[in-house]
């Protein structure tokens, strides 16, 4: 009886019916409660209404007895129906006990809770929006319910709630975002589907601007994009596609900088779809936001560079990554070289974006991440400005160079990636040379090692970069010639200097290589480059054999051929490894005599008409003395026939080896080549070129009875009889070449230098032979 008084105004019959196990009896009780509450509404008796709801909540819905809980749920739904439009005044009391039943262990009870809440929400409509978060939280749990009936009921309630949100203009997006951000990281398949469906709904509501809060949910969206369910992946693709459309329409309101690092991370994802989608977003961000993305360049490059070496199976990712790379490179401008990191950043006008860049379609394929590095970014967010605003951007060059250095040093990285890295470094040296030269000492060894790359294209790009470093005014030393504008000159690690030579040489040759009036000015890294290149050839003979000529010829195109040969000759003059010096001289001589790139230099040496050409000849001669046959060929090239004959006379004192005779054989073959056409024509003028004929006969006498001997012998048999070549007019000057007396070349001193060098080589050979003999004795013992 006491219990019945506590449960009034509910009658004992209603109470018994509410706790009955049969649904029909509970339904009858609910109709009685609905009738009772309608009377209280008509009487405006709010206290009794609250009391009934409290009884149904505390005594029934939250009861320990399952049938009582079922009765409480249907009773609360009946109260809501009776209240009608006034239910909004009691929603908290109506909703909370129903949501508690969402966690019930009994699936039937969870289903009745869905049914009850559906009826409550259906009556209240827009009045439930202040309670949206708790409703959403409860529904997100039921979305993953294992019972199909419960899931079906929750889906009905979910659709109703979506309709209400779509119709209303009072949705509290700010209050909802923290809950969405938390729930979006669920790993449950159905919970993810539920989340994506709500994001799609909110995106479609014109009055709800979800784009403002995209940075808070973008990471979660990309994680859902990797779900195992094709349906969920497709839904997430659609959601991300809608967001990207909005970004393209309203770039001025997008927080690009806050999402940059999120994209960088997912551009390195192992999942193909995630990587491609993130890369497409990155492409649009770079093109839309412009220099706002520049502070994130190191992270972007970390993600993009490995993709450039993907094969055709990941062609789309590779193509999008290439666009990202090219677009990012264009953001670096010469003004970045003028900005000092220690000072406030300069303001740069944001670059307008063409409409063409907004209309590129996204491709969908597969991809793969190959690399991970720390992502660097500014602490403060940077926002995309309106057209009238100016932004502050600082180029993080140190971070970019670190990433490029890492990828160039990684031997497992693909060829296209290495080429892209070298292009980036070249671009940075062009746009920001002063800042880049601070990194040159650390980059230089890596660039030299890259010359051993298997790809000719990589080597070409590497040589272009090294040539730019060697010739850039920003690399001048304070002691040498500074930049043309006289600004920001720093001392380099190696002073560009060619030591003075003994003998009677032109005074200009003792100043330094960069002072040659006929060649462009080189900086301090040029001579350092030449020294290290020759060291590399010395330590890696295979590189010299397979790529040496290719590298030197390309350098002659990129830099100045005279400087290349002048500096290498000077360095080889002091080379302690005499065998390498001889090999290197032979290589340089072959390039000089046969390469089309050296045509101008050959013409310069051919006549020795200028002090600079004579200076160059003397410089080359002194190093060419490491190889007797190449020295003779240099004399043939420069038409120093008498000196060539004098040299050949000295050959009798040399140790004639098979290698020596092979080189003489090659020289005979060269004489038959187009390069020495002028030499062969001069054989017609026997009177004025006696030493040429004597020198050729000297070579003939050195050769054994071989094919080269027969070739040269036949050539000399074609030399005409001097008497037959006499012309009727002896007063005309001869058209054959005559060395002028004003050449200022001391050939006696050069001959002495030749003998001195050859004595060194002879002594070195004897020492090597002695060491070999001692080694043989040790083996025998």
XYZ file of C-alpha atoms in Angstrom:
781
model
C 0.000 0.000 0.000
C 2.848 2.352 0.953
C 4.432 1.658 -2.450
C 1.169 2.381 -4.206
C 0.922 5.795 -2.472
C 4.502 6.597 -3.522
C 3.635 5.774 -7.155
C 0.517 7.849 -7.325
C -0.987 9.377 -9.419
C -0.330 6.069 -11.227
C -3.030 3.559 -10.300
C -2.109 0.083 -9.013
C -3.451 -1.422 -12.231
C -1.200 0.775 -14.355
C 1.764 -0.073 -12.168
C 1.111 -3.819 -12.500
C 0.615 -3.535 -16.245
C 3.848 -1.586 -16.696
C 5.838 -4.380 -15.051
C 4.102 -7.184 -16.970
C 6.198 -9.348 -19.215
C 3.710 -9.034 -22.068
C 4.212 -6.104 -24.406
C 0.466 -5.665 -25.040
C -0.252 -5.100 -21.349
C 2.594 -2.587 -21.083
C 1.173 -0.817 -24.140
C -2.260 -0.530 -22.482
C -0.597 0.945 -19.398
C 1.253 3.438 -21.602
C -2.053 4.598 -23.116
C -3.409 5.178 -19.600
C -0.320 7.222 -18.731
C -0.717 9.232 -21.931
C -4.343 9.990 -20.999
C -3.310 10.990 -17.467
C -0.570 13.328 -18.623
C -2.890 14.982 -21.171
C -5.213 15.858 -18.270
C -2.304 17.394 -16.355
C -1.334 19.383 -19.439
C -4.862 20.659 -19.790
C -4.787 21.675 -16.109
C -1.278 23.170 -16.566
C -0.214 21.012 -13.601
C 3.540 20.966 -14.213
C 4.382 19.551 -10.798
C 2.316 16.440 -11.408
C 3.800 16.053 -14.876
C 7.309 16.176 -13.409
C 6.279 13.733 -10.721
C 4.955 11.190 -13.236
C 8.159 11.470 -15.312
C 10.271 11.048 -12.168
C 8.348 7.928 -11.145
C 8.672 6.407 -14.591
C 12.366 7.226 -14.606
C 13.499 6.268 -11.102
C 11.089 3.458 -10.231
C 10.782 1.838 -13.631
C 13.328 2.821 -16.329
C 16.238 2.618 -13.892
C 14.842 -0.408 -12.014
C 16.782 -3.612 -11.490
C 13.866 -5.623 -12.915
C 14.010 -5.913 -16.758
C 10.229 -5.833 -17.269
C 9.982 -2.720 -15.103
C 12.642 -1.061 -17.259
C 10.669 -1.916 -20.388
C 7.550 -0.455 -18.816
C 9.402 2.693 -17.807
C 10.659 3.233 -21.375
C 7.223 2.920 -22.983
C 5.779 5.087 -20.217
C 8.284 7.893 -20.872
C 7.505 7.723 -24.581
C 3.802 8.017 -23.728
C 4.517 11.084 -21.594
C 6.337 12.715 -24.505
C 3.429 12.032 -26.877
C 0.973 13.499 -24.387
C 3.098 16.589 -23.842
C 3.344 17.302 -27.553
C 4.996 20.651 -28.221
C 5.511 21.131 -24.479
C 7.811 18.094 -24.294
C 10.771 20.406 -24.848
C 10.319 21.641 -21.267
C 10.968 18.137 -19.892
C 13.450 16.726 -22.400
C 16.349 16.339 -19.990
C 14.198 14.254 -17.620
C 12.779 12.243 -20.509
C 16.018 11.553 -22.396
C 18.531 10.723 -19.677
C 16.935 7.476 -18.358
C 16.340 6.275 -21.928
C 19.984 6.863 -22.865
C 21.032 4.923 -19.763
C 19.150 1.925 -21.118
C 21.252 2.099 -24.300
C 23.967 0.377 -22.251
C 21.703 -2.431 -21.010
C 22.998 -5.986 -21.425
C 19.596 -7.126 -22.768
C 19.392 -6.472 -26.520
C 15.559 -6.393 -26.386
C 15.730 -3.641 -23.794
C 18.225 -1.673 -25.924
C 15.762 -1.968 -28.807
C 12.880 -0.651 -26.662
C 15.131 2.238 -25.599
C 15.667 3.117 -29.290
C 11.938 2.941 -29.877
C 11.177 5.142 -26.871
C 13.769 7.746 -27.796
C 12.521 7.776 -31.394
C 9.038 8.700 -30.149
C 10.410 11.355 -27.800
C 12.548 12.962 -30.550
C 9.752 12.712 -33.112
C 7.488 14.780 -30.880
C 10.105 17.271 -29.715
C 11.743 17.832 -33.146
C 13.986 20.923 -33.015
C 13.716 21.147 -29.232
C 16.139 18.200 -28.910
C 19.036 20.127 -30.518
C 20.347 21.482 -27.181
C 20.708 17.826 -26.169
C 22.254 16.775 -29.490
C 25.640 15.784 -28.085
C 24.253 13.246 -25.626
C 21.951 11.857 -28.319
C 24.844 11.597 -30.774
C 27.024 9.930 -28.171
C 24.368 7.339 -27.463
C 23.666 6.689 -31.118
C 27.366 6.306 -31.945
C 27.494 3.403 -29.482
C 24.376 1.725 -30.866
C 25.722 2.042 -34.425
C 28.187 -0.720 -33.550
C 25.637 -2.852 -31.669
C 25.937 -6.572 -32.496
C 22.165 -7.106 -32.483
C 20.598 -6.419 -35.917
C 17.261 -5.296 -34.433
C 18.994 -2.751 -32.217
C 21.023 -1.519 -35.201
C 17.875 -1.219 -37.264
C 16.170 0.774 -34.518
C 19.159 3.050 -34.082
C 19.251 3.711 -37.818
C 15.619 4.876 -37.759
C 16.387 7.210 -34.883
C 19.557 8.363 -36.642
C 17.660 9.287 -39.822
C 15.091 11.212 -37.797
C 17.795 13.159 -36.017
C 19.517 13.957 -39.314
C 16.257 15.292 -40.724
C 15.851 17.559 -37.707
C 19.417 18.886 -38.004
C 19.003 19.484 -41.729
C 15.780 21.446 -41.194
C 17.099 23.533 -38.301
C 19.332 26.613 -38.343
C 20.167 26.435 -34.651
C 22.656 23.570 -34.640
C 25.514 24.127 -32.151
C 28.505 23.156 -34.307
C 31.058 24.609 -31.887
C 29.810 22.416 -29.062
C 29.607 19.357 -31.288
C 33.133 19.445 -32.800
C 35.009 18.175 -29.677
C 32.720 15.124 -29.583
C 33.127 14.534 -33.312
C 36.910 14.863 -33.000
C 36.898 12.226 -30.266
C 34.547 9.751 -31.960
C 36.195 10.010 -35.390
C 39.145 7.914 -34.179
C 36.959 4.873 -33.507
C 38.278 1.668 -35.059
C 34.856 0.040 -35.240
C 33.599 -0.296 -38.785
C 29.986 0.636 -38.006
C 30.962 3.527 -35.780
C 33.116 4.875 -38.603
C 30.229 4.555 -41.038
C 28.014 6.422 -38.574
C 30.564 9.236 -38.221
C 31.059 9.649 -41.972
C 27.321 9.696 -42.589
C 26.941 12.566 -40.120
C 29.847 14.506 -41.650
C 28.200 14.187 -45.058
C 24.930 15.486 -43.622
C 26.558 18.432 -41.886
C 28.473 19.270 -45.079
C 25.219 19.423 -47.014
C 23.551 21.944 -44.665
C 24.094 25.469 -46.069
C 23.923 27.128 -42.629
C 26.610 24.839 -41.164
C 30.214 25.745 -42.092
C 32.105 22.582 -41.254
C 35.089 23.787 -43.314
C 36.183 26.064 -40.455
C 36.706 22.998 -38.254
C 38.249 20.743 -40.894
C 41.749 20.866 -39.307
C 40.302 19.130 -36.226
C 38.791 16.182 -38.107
C 40.976 15.865 -41.231
C 43.426 13.403 -39.658
C 40.580 11.186 -38.522
C 39.014 11.275 -41.985
C 42.229 10.055 -43.585
C 42.422 7.242 -41.060
C 38.865 6.172 -41.871
C 39.818 6.276 -45.560
C 42.007 3.253 -44.856
C 39.134 1.126 -43.539
C 38.825 -2.434 -44.810
C 35.230 -1.865 -45.931
C 34.933 -0.647 -49.523
C 31.636 1.047 -48.679
C 33.172 3.082 -45.863
C 36.186 3.993 -47.983
C 33.876 5.193 -50.722
C 31.809 7.259 -48.275
C 34.981 8.814 -46.880
C 36.234 9.560 -50.395
C 32.995 11.387 -51.122
C 33.241 13.383 -47.885
C 36.845 14.388 -48.586
C 35.929 15.228 -52.170
C 33.166 17.548 -50.973
C 35.554 19.267 -48.596
C 38.074 19.763 -51.382
C 35.413 21.310 -53.606
C 34.571 23.761 -50.834
C 38.255 24.576 -50.389
C 38.602 25.396 -54.078
C 35.488 27.594 -53.956
C 36.488 29.485 -50.810
C 40.299 29.378 -50.476
C 40.402 32.676 -48.557
C 38.643 31.086 -45.568
C 40.718 27.896 -45.443
C 43.260 27.268 -42.682
C 45.856 25.747 -44.986
C 48.758 25.942 -42.559
C 46.887 24.086 -39.813
C 46.335 21.116 -42.118
C 49.726 21.068 -43.859
C 51.428 18.649 -41.470
C 48.385 16.361 -41.458
C 48.713 16.000 -45.222
C 52.475 15.497 -44.974
C 51.926 12.530 -42.653
C 49.276 10.889 -44.820
C 51.233 11.518 -48.030
C 53.625 8.915 -46.595
C 50.903 6.374 -45.792
C 51.328 2.738 -46.764
C 47.735 2.608 -47.971
C 47.493 3.483 -51.662
C 44.199 5.374 -51.531
C 45.212 7.417 -48.496
C 48.519 8.383 -50.074
C 47.010 9.400 -53.411
C 44.176 11.375 -51.806
C 46.551 13.189 -49.456
C 48.872 13.925 -52.373
C 45.990 15.389 -54.394
C 45.093 17.587 -51.436
C 48.716 18.645 -51.107
C 48.807 19.595 -54.777
C 45.750 21.808 -54.365
C 47.057 23.331 -51.135
C 50.351 24.356 -52.752
C 48.607 25.824 -55.778
C 45.895 27.602 -53.769
C 47.819 28.771 -50.715
C 51.103 29.573 -52.466
C 53.870 30.714 -50.145
C 51.798 29.940 -47.059
C 52.970 26.360 -47.583
C 56.643 27.300 -47.857
C 57.481 26.835 -44.137
C 56.393 23.204 -44.502
C 58.640 22.532 -47.493
C 60.922 20.093 -45.705
C 58.005 17.915 -44.634
C 56.377 18.121 -48.045
C 59.628 17.090 -49.748
C 60.013 14.199 -47.315
C 56.649 12.906 -48.471
C 56.853 13.785 -52.169
C 60.396 12.896 -53.228
C 60.192 9.089 -52.779
C 56.985 9.020 -54.866
C 58.832 10.380 -57.904
C 60.535 7.013 -58.365
C 57.333 4.959 -58.362
C 56.774 2.621 -61.304
C 53.766 2.471 -63.627
C 51.718 0.564 -61.079
C 51.554 3.784 -59.083
C 51.620 6.137 -62.017
C 48.910 8.474 -60.701
C 50.631 9.012 -57.378
C 53.880 9.691 -59.189
C 52.236 12.253 -61.490
C 50.527 14.122 -58.649
C 53.724 14.068 -56.594
C 55.603 15.537 -59.546
C 53.108 18.409 -59.781
C 53.502 19.021 -56.031
C 57.269 19.053 -56.388
C 57.257 21.468 -59.339
C 54.705 23.787 -57.735
C 56.615 23.898 -54.459
C 59.860 24.670 -56.267
C 58.255 27.690 -57.933
C 57.454 29.173 -54.522
C 61.158 29.809 -53.810
C 62.018 33.283 -55.094
C 65.178 35.429 -55.125
C 63.767 37.571 -52.304
C 64.214 34.564 -50.000
C 67.967 35.057 -50.286
C 67.631 38.566 -48.882
C 65.734 37.509 -45.797
C 67.872 37.028 -42.707
C 66.499 34.419 -40.323
C 67.725 36.480 -37.386
C 65.599 39.438 -38.467
C 61.827 39.783 -38.808
C 60.525 38.101 -41.945
C 59.962 40.200 -45.003
C 56.406 40.511 -46.215
C 55.755 38.909 -49.574
C 52.627 39.545 -51.597
C 50.604 36.365 -51.925
C 50.677 35.097 -55.455
C 47.284 34.938 -57.197
C 46.175 31.520 -58.315
C 44.927 30.958 -61.832
C 41.565 29.326 -62.334
C 43.197 26.619 -64.390
C 44.875 25.223 -61.299
C 41.508 24.878 -59.607
C 39.951 22.716 -62.273
C 42.379 19.797 -62.389
C 40.595 16.470 -61.839
C 41.815 14.139 -59.125
C 42.968 10.688 -60.140
C 42.510 7.623 -57.973
C 45.030 4.809 -57.892
C 47.481 3.176 -55.530
C 50.607 4.380 -53.744
C 53.186 3.512 -51.153
C 55.319 5.371 -48.630
C 59.052 4.745 -48.673
C 60.472 7.232 -46.233
C 59.817 8.939 -42.928
C 61.541 11.980 -41.476
C 60.622 14.472 -38.785
C 58.184 17.071 -40.071
C 59.232 20.635 -39.356
C 56.705 23.432 -39.127
C 56.214 26.821 -37.572
C 54.630 26.938 -34.150
C 52.169 29.673 -35.028
C 49.501 28.983 -37.652
C 49.584 30.861 -40.923
C 46.326 31.645 -42.662
C 45.622 32.166 -46.311
C 45.211 35.907 -46.829
C 42.698 37.798 -48.855
C 44.013 39.339 -52.057
C 44.671 42.656 -50.347
C 46.678 41.166 -47.470
C 50.368 40.449 -47.180
C 51.839 37.462 -45.401
C 55.035 36.773 -43.497
C 56.905 33.717 -44.723
C 60.415 32.547 -43.889
C 62.102 29.908 -46.024
C 63.384 27.145 -43.755
C 66.415 26.444 -45.908
C 68.224 24.371 -43.284
C 65.335 21.923 -43.073
C 65.027 21.667 -46.846
C 68.749 21.013 -47.323
C 68.662 18.378 -44.577
C 65.888 16.492 -46.385
C 67.635 16.798 -49.767
C 70.909 15.661 -48.220
C 69.175 12.627 -46.701
C 67.588 11.529 -49.965
C 70.754 12.062 -52.012
C 72.799 10.029 -49.515
C 70.311 7.145 -49.508
C 71.657 4.641 -52.040
C 68.353 2.748 -52.126
C 66.429 5.752 -53.404
C 65.192 5.740 -57.009
C 66.853 7.510 -59.923
C 64.046 10.024 -60.498
C 64.170 11.009 -56.841
C 67.916 11.631 -57.033
C 67.413 13.737 -60.152
C 64.684 15.728 -58.398
C 66.960 16.319 -55.401
C 69.731 17.626 -57.647
C 67.258 19.868 -59.474
C 66.116 21.243 -56.137
C 69.663 21.973 -55.026
C 70.431 23.629 -58.357
C 67.254 25.719 -58.075
C 68.174 26.801 -54.542
C 71.687 27.799 -55.638
C 70.134 29.890 -58.424
C 67.434 31.537 -56.285
C 69.156 31.743 -52.887
C 72.910 31.430 -53.570
C 74.190 33.309 -50.521
C 72.225 31.190 -48.074
C 72.996 27.983 -49.945
C 76.749 28.529 -49.852
C 76.556 28.131 -46.086
C 75.698 24.477 -46.758
C 78.198 23.871 -49.546
C 80.924 22.351 -47.371
C 78.540 19.650 -46.130
C 76.992 19.032 -49.563
C 80.264 18.946 -51.515
C 81.401 15.410 -50.543
C 77.942 13.995 -51.315
C 77.868 15.655 -54.720
C 81.305 14.252 -55.532
C 80.192 10.749 -54.546
C 77.153 11.136 -56.780
C 79.494 11.285 -59.787
C 79.777 7.507 -59.390
C 76.042 7.076 -59.936
C 74.894 4.434 -62.413
C 72.654 6.871 -64.271
C 74.118 9.271 -66.834
C 71.191 11.620 -66.252
C 71.956 11.800 -62.526
C 75.600 12.535 -63.287
C 74.610 15.283 -65.744
C 72.429 16.990 -63.135
C 75.158 16.562 -60.554
C 77.704 18.171 -62.880
C 75.335 21.069 -63.593
C 75.017 21.653 -59.879
C 78.763 21.405 -59.241
C 79.400 23.773 -62.152
C 76.972 26.284 -60.673
C 78.694 26.025 -57.298
C 82.099 26.476 -58.911
C 81.108 29.530 -60.946
C 78.596 31.341 -58.739
C 79.734 34.811 -57.581
C 78.282 33.995 -54.160
C 81.127 31.507 -53.644
C 83.990 33.999 -54.055
C 86.578 34.404 -51.338
C 87.384 37.728 -49.791
C 90.975 37.351 -50.939
C 89.969 36.600 -54.512
C 87.440 38.224 -56.748
C 84.203 38.869 -54.958
C 80.729 39.024 -56.415
C 80.117 41.590 -59.076
C 78.024 43.717 -56.741
C 80.589 43.495 -53.980
C 78.083 42.216 -51.440
C 78.154 39.332 -49.003
C 81.563 37.951 -49.912
C 82.732 35.175 -47.613
C 86.027 33.309 -47.481
C 85.745 29.835 -48.915
C 87.397 26.729 -47.477
C 90.037 26.594 -50.248
C 91.607 29.624 -51.861
C 91.571 29.529 -55.647
C 95.236 29.722 -56.516
C 97.622 28.262 -59.056
C 101.194 28.200 -57.684
C 103.884 30.015 -59.643
C 105.733 28.003 -62.252
C 109.443 27.891 -62.827
C 110.897 29.130 -66.088
C 110.038 31.910 -68.440
C 106.243 32.012 -68.422
C 103.869 34.840 -69.010
C 103.464 36.947 -65.897
C 99.688 36.436 -66.026
C 100.111 32.734 -65.386
C 101.656 33.207 -61.975
C 98.788 35.224 -60.591
C 96.168 32.505 -60.373
C 93.848 30.515 -62.530
C 90.921 32.846 -62.044
C 92.954 35.759 -63.393
C 93.255 34.490 -66.952
C 91.903 37.363 -69.052
C 90.510 34.987 -71.668
C 88.336 32.973 -69.260
C 85.423 33.780 -66.938
C 86.130 34.296 -63.281
C 85.742 31.161 -61.161
C 85.163 31.166 -57.410
C 87.031 29.456 -54.604
C 85.098 26.214 -55.036
C 86.214 25.748 -58.630
C 89.774 24.816 -57.754
C 88.558 22.772 -54.790
C 86.226 20.920 -57.157
C 89.046 20.152 -59.581
C 91.282 18.872 -56.781
C 88.578 16.622 -55.352
C 87.504 15.388 -58.773
C 91.035 14.234 -59.548
C 91.276 12.643 -56.104
C 88.094 10.733 -56.868
C 89.484 9.572 -60.200
C 92.668 8.495 -58.423
C 90.883 6.485 -55.718
C 88.216 5.088 -58.047
C 89.960 4.072 -61.259
C 86.844 2.371 -62.608
C 85.071 5.724 -62.527
C 87.909 7.233 -64.546
C 87.792 4.409 -67.078
C 84.011 4.309 -67.557
C 82.905 7.881 -66.913
C 86.041 10.029 -66.804
C 85.831 11.307 -70.374
C 82.076 11.817 -70.106
C 82.437 13.885 -66.909
C 85.266 16.066 -68.192
C 83.554 16.712 -71.532
C 80.359 17.806 -69.793
C 82.303 20.076 -67.477
C 83.942 21.685 -70.495
C 80.448 22.515 -71.761
C 79.157 23.749 -68.410
C 82.237 25.724 -67.395
C 85.196 26.995 -69.417
C 87.288 24.330 -71.139
C 90.491 26.353 -70.738
C 89.907 26.655 -66.993
C 89.216 22.935 -66.706
C 92.392 21.875 -68.501
C 94.496 24.652 -66.987
C 93.552 23.737 -63.417
C 93.812 19.961 -63.885
C 97.215 20.307 -65.523
C 98.404 22.432 -62.640
C 97.136 19.932 -60.050
C 98.620 16.927 -61.882
C 101.973 18.682 -61.989
C 102.128 18.085 -58.226
C 100.593 14.616 -58.236
C 102.642 12.150 -56.181
C 101.093 9.057 -57.754
C 103.031 9.185 -61.021
C 101.201 6.219 -62.549
C 97.836 7.912 -62.018
C 99.247 11.175 -63.347
C 100.304 9.422 -66.545
C 96.893 7.766 -66.936
C 95.057 11.008 -66.245
C 97.182 12.970 -68.699
C 96.512 10.345 -71.360
C 92.758 10.667 -70.697
C 92.834 14.474 -70.863
C 94.913 14.368 -74.044
C 92.473 11.989 -75.728
C 89.576 14.282 -74.811
C 91.478 17.316 -76.054
C 92.252 15.706 -79.405
C 88.965 13.935 -80.116
C 86.019 15.683 -78.424
C 83.827 18.076 -80.342
C 83.336 20.068 -77.129
C 87.038 21.004 -77.230
C 87.018 22.377 -80.790
C 87.532 25.974 -79.704
C 90.313 25.079 -77.283
C 92.107 23.063 -79.983
C 91.952 26.052 -82.315
C 93.312 28.252 -79.548
C 96.286 25.903 -79.070
C 96.792 25.240 -82.755
C 98.498 28.531 -83.604
C 99.667 29.817 -80.187
C 99.083 33.359 -81.392
C 98.159 34.910 -78.029
C 100.017 35.080 -74.718
C 97.098 33.219 -73.107
C 97.337 30.334 -75.564
C 101.099 30.079 -75.059
C 100.603 30.188 -71.299
C 98.070 27.368 -71.559
C 100.418 25.325 -73.755
C 103.239 25.614 -71.245
C 100.909 24.647 -68.398
C 99.619 21.597 -70.262
C 103.074 20.629 -71.468
C 104.525 20.399 -67.970
C 101.826 17.947 -66.874
C 101.712 16.135 -70.210
C 105.358 15.244 -69.571
C 104.025 12.482 -67.288
C 103.262 10.649 -70.534
C 105.905 10.945 -73.307
C 103.612 10.062 -76.214
C 100.894 12.522 -75.162
C 103.584 15.196 -74.940
C 104.489 14.560 -78.573
C 100.830 14.653 -79.592
C 100.458 18.026 -77.814
C 103.429 19.298 -79.832
C 101.783 18.041 -83.031
C 98.537 19.784 -82.080
C 100.350 23.073 -81.413
C 102.585 22.656 -84.515
C 105.745 22.557 -82.428
C 107.305 20.076 -84.836
C 110.935 20.731 -84.041
C 110.276 20.245 -80.352
C 108.341 17.083 -81.122
C 111.367 15.798 -83.026
C 113.631 16.703 -80.092
C 111.346 14.797 -77.735
C 111.314 11.714 -79.942
C 115.099 11.793 -79.962
C 114.918 11.483 -76.166
C 112.757 8.393 -76.435
C 115.855 6.307 -77.034
C 116.814 6.913 -73.422
C 113.421 5.838 -72.081
C 112.268 2.399 -71.037
C 110.269 1.228 -74.023
C 107.424 -1.005 -72.816
C 104.444 -2.621 -74.502
C 102.205 0.111 -73.094
C 104.527 2.733 -74.521
C 104.400 1.173 -77.982
C 100.600 0.849 -77.728
C 100.344 4.578 -77.114
C 102.589 5.293 -80.112
C 100.285 3.046 -82.138
C 97.258 5.079 -80.998
C 99.018 8.323 -81.861
C 99.594 7.065 -85.407
C 95.882 6.260 -85.637
C 95.069 9.799 -84.429
C 97.313 11.329 -87.081
C 95.039 9.718 -89.662
C 91.945 11.308 -88.072
C 90.251 14.536 -89.299
C 91.660 16.492 -86.367
C 95.171 16.307 -87.866
C 94.103 17.096 -91.420
C 96.162 20.315 -91.326
C 99.225 18.307 -90.235
C 98.909 15.883 -93.149
C 98.498 18.788 -95.594
C 101.657 20.377 -94.237
C 103.541 17.309 -95.447
C 103.144 18.818 -98.919
C 105.417 21.678 -97.889
C 108.514 19.596 -97.343
C 110.849 22.570 -97.404
C 109.196 24.430 -94.550
C 108.258 21.416 -92.428
C 111.346 19.221 -92.264
C 110.998 18.555 -88.542
C 107.437 17.345 -88.982
C 108.663 14.722 -91.428
C 111.598 13.848 -89.180
C 109.287 13.493 -86.174
C 106.995 11.162 -88.089
C 109.939 9.120 -89.270
C 111.086 9.016 -85.649
C 107.745 7.486 -84.641
C 108.103 5.049 -87.525
C 111.491 3.938 -86.257
C 110.063 3.381 -82.767
C 107.315 1.101 -84.005
C 107.774 -2.618 -84.591
C 106.595 -4.129 -87.878
C 102.902 -3.714 -87.135
C 99.746 -2.380 -88.780
C 100.519 1.069 -87.353
C 104.007 0.855 -88.873
C 102.516 0.032 -92.269
C 99.978 2.858 -91.959
C 102.568 5.501 -91.106
C 105.016 4.131 -93.658
C 102.418 4.435 -96.401
C 101.640 7.961 -95.319
C 105.302 8.988 -95.439
C 105.691 7.389 -98.862
C 103.127 9.941 -100.031
C 105.377 12.826 -99.043
C 106.350 14.451 -102.372
C 109.825 15.078 -103.698
C 110.839 18.651 -102.743
C 112.205 19.252 -106.226
C 108.846 18.394 -107.790
C 107.033 20.791 -105.424
C 109.006 23.862 -106.505
C 106.739 26.661 -107.779
C 107.631 29.059 -110.601
C 107.082 32.138 -108.424
C 109.625 31.916 -105.603
C 108.962 35.473 -104.480
C 105.622 34.607 -102.798
C 105.807 33.782 -99.114
C 105.066 30.234 -98.072
C 101.561 29.606 -96.812
C 102.768 26.966 -94.418
C 102.848 27.645 -90.733
C 105.907 29.299 -89.200
C 106.388 29.700 -85.481
C 107.000 33.383 -84.699
C 110.129 34.371 -82.892
C 108.108 36.322 -80.371
C 106.479 33.268 -78.864
C 108.476 33.701 -75.645
C 108.536 29.947 -75.021
C 111.808 28.510 -73.769
C 111.799 25.108 -75.452
C 115.156 24.183 -73.935
C 113.700 24.583 -70.459
C 110.629 22.568 -71.466
C 112.859 19.767 -72.777
C 114.769 19.743 -69.510
C 111.484 19.529 -67.620
C 110.470 16.567 -69.776
C 113.698 14.728 -68.965
C 113.268 15.479 -65.264
C 109.739 14.104 -65.175
C 110.698 10.996 -67.127
C 113.546 10.321 -64.679
C 111.016 10.441 -61.857
C 108.809 7.942 -63.667
C 111.778 5.645 -64.289
C 112.778 5.791 -60.644
C 109.183 5.114 -59.569
C 108.952 2.083 -61.879
C 112.176 0.693 -60.454
C 110.844 1.161 -56.935
C 107.605 -0.638 -57.838
C 109.594 -3.426 -59.454
C 111.779 -3.698 -56.345
C 108.761 -3.935 -54.076
C 107.227 -6.572 -56.310
C 110.480 -8.591 -56.226
C 110.608 -8.412 -52.419
C 107.009 -9.586 -52.262
C 107.786 -12.529 -54.532
C 110.682 -13.527 -52.267
C 108.430 -13.449 -49.207
C 105.941 -15.688 -50.980
C 108.694 -18.174 -51.884
C 110.057 -18.188 -48.340
